Amino acid sequence: METKASLNYARVGAQKARLVADMVRGKNVDEALKTLTYMNKKTAILIKKLIESAVANADYKKTMNMDKLFVKSITVDGGPVLKRFRPRAQGRAFGVRKKLSHINVTLGEK
């Protein structure tokens, strides 16, 4: 059995989020949550909440052993890009690309 949770339109770039996702992929849920707690990244907070949500989903279904849960897969896909302008000197403007991403977590039983 497996359980899933997803976070769409997260206000973080996919490349930065993948760095954190690679750290917890394949780990036990308890170990992954401890790793994310002490990681100094904005994405770590988002992924930690997402894993906690997936654990709550598994607890609600009551079909899985909570002690044997591990991060089976975690994917970070690029989302849409918000294009904004930053005013500069002499009437110019530079473009700013605010990147969004979609994060999906699947927990499985060992």
Short mmCIF file of C-alpha atoms in Angstrom, two decimals:
data_model
loop_
_atom_site.label_atom_id
_atom_site.label_comp_id
_atom_site.label_asym_id
_atom_site.label_seq_id
_atom_site.Cartn_x
_atom_site.Cartn_y
_atom_site.Cartn_z
CA MET A 1 0.00 0.00 0.00
CA GLU A 2 0.99 3.58 -0.47
CA THR A 3 -0.36 7.02 0.32
CA LYS A 4 0.14 10.33 -1.45
CA ALA A 5 0.12 14.05 -0.79
CA SER A 6 0.76 16.92 -3.17
CA LEU A 7 1.50 20.61 -3.03
CA ASN A 8 0.78 22.60 -6.16
CA TYR A 9 1.98 26.11 -7.00
CA ALA A 10 4.59 26.24 -4.23
CA ARG A 11 6.38 29.59 -4.36
CA VAL A 12 9.86 28.10 -4.75
CA GLY A 13 11.92 27.19 -7.78
CA ALA A 14 11.95 23.55 -8.82
CA GLN A 15 15.75 23.37 -8.96
CA LYS A 16 16.09 24.58 -5.36
CA ALA A 17 13.32 22.26 -4.17
CA ARG A 18 14.98 19.23 -5.79
CA LEU A 19 18.09 19.75 -3.63
CA VAL A 20 15.99 19.20 -0.50
CA ALA A 21 13.89 16.42 -2.05
CA ASP A 22 17.02 14.42 -2.89
CA MET A 23 18.04 14.50 0.79
CA VAL A 24 14.92 12.65 2.01
CA ARG A 25 14.09 10.33 -0.89
CA GLY A 26 14.12 6.69 0.26
CA LYS A 27 14.48 7.50 3.96
CA ASN A 28 12.31 6.36 6.85
CA VAL A 29 9.61 8.97 7.65
CA ASP A 30 10.97 9.70 11.14
CA GLU A 31 14.50 10.13 9.81
CA ALA A 32 13.26 12.34 6.96
CA LEU A 33 11.33 14.61 9.32
CA LYS A 34 14.36 14.98 11.62
CA THR A 35 16.55 15.84 8.64
CA LEU A 36 14.09 18.47 7.41
CA THR A 37 13.64 20.00 10.87
CA TYR A 38 17.27 21.07 11.08
CA MET A 39 17.75 22.00 7.42
CA ASN A 40 18.11 25.73 6.85
CA LYS A 41 16.09 25.98 3.62
CA LYS A 42 12.67 27.45 2.86
CA THR A 43 11.75 24.34 0.87
CA ALA A 44 12.49 22.08 3.86
CA ILE A 45 9.51 23.57 5.72
CA LEU A 46 7.19 22.95 2.76
CA ILE A 47 8.34 19.36 2.23
CA LYS A 48 8.15 18.62 5.96
CA LYS A 49 4.51 19.74 6.06
CA LEU A 50 3.82 17.69 2.95
CA ILE A 51 5.29 14.52 4.48
CA GLU A 52 3.30 15.13 7.67
CA SER A 53 0.16 15.45 5.54
CA ALA A 54 0.91 12.14 3.79
CA VAL A 55 1.42 10.47 7.21
CA ALA A 56 -1.94 11.87 8.35
CA ASN A 57 -3.54 10.47 5.18
CA ALA A 58 -2.07 7.04 5.94
CA ASP A 59 -3.31 7.24 9.53
CA TYR A 60 -6.80 8.17 8.35
CA LYS A 61 -6.98 5.23 5.93
CA LYS A 62 -5.80 2.81 8.66
CA THR A 63 -4.42 0.38 6.06
CA MET A 64 -0.71 0.89 6.73
CA ASN A 65 1.66 0.22 9.61
CA MET A 66 2.81 3.66 10.76
CA ASP A 67 6.19 2.37 12.01
CA LYS A 68 7.21 1.04 8.60
CA LEU A 69 6.50 4.12 6.48
CA PHE A 70 9.24 5.48 4.23
CA VAL A 71 9.46 8.09 1.46
CA LYS A 72 8.88 5.93 -1.59
CA SER A 73 9.08 8.76 -4.10
CA ILE A 74 9.20 12.52 -4.08
CA THR A 75 8.99 14.50 -7.29
CA VAL A 76 9.41 18.20 -7.91
CA ASP A 77 8.06 19.49 -11.19
CA GLY A 78 8.23 23.01 -12.54
CA GLY A 79 5.06 25.07 -12.46
CA PRO A 80 4.07 28.31 -14.14
CA VAL A 81 6.29 31.38 -14.00
CA LEU A 82 4.97 34.70 -12.72
CA LYS A 83 6.54 37.51 -14.74
CA ARG A 84 7.02 40.79 -12.90
CA PHE A 85 8.98 43.98 -13.59
CA ARG A 86 11.46 45.72 -11.34
CA PRO A 87 11.85 49.46 -11.98
CA ARG A 88 15.40 50.57 -12.65
CA ALA A 89 17.15 53.87 -13.24
CA GLN A 90 16.30 56.25 -16.09
CA GLY A 91 12.87 54.77 -16.79
CA ARG A 92 14.07 51.27 -17.53
CA ALA A 93 12.65 48.05 -16.14
CA PHE A 94 14.18 44.61 -15.65
CA GLY A 95 12.11 41.46 -15.76
CA VAL A 96 11.80 39.23 -12.70
CA ARG A 97 10.71 35.61 -13.08
CA LYS A 98 9.03 34.23 -9.96
CA LYS A 99 9.11 30.47 -10.36
CA LEU A 100 6.52 28.06 -8.96
CA SER A 101 6.71 24.30 -8.55
CA HIS A 102 4.55 21.25 -7.90
CA ILE A 103 5.76 18.81 -5.22
CA ASN A 104 4.37 15.25 -4.91
CA VAL A 105 5.19 12.79 -2.11
CA THR A 106 4.39 9.08 -2.03
CA LEU A 107 4.89 7.07 1.15
CA GLY A 108 5.14 3.29 1.13
CA GLU A 109 5.56 0.43 3.60
CA LYS A 110 8.82 -1.45 4.02
#
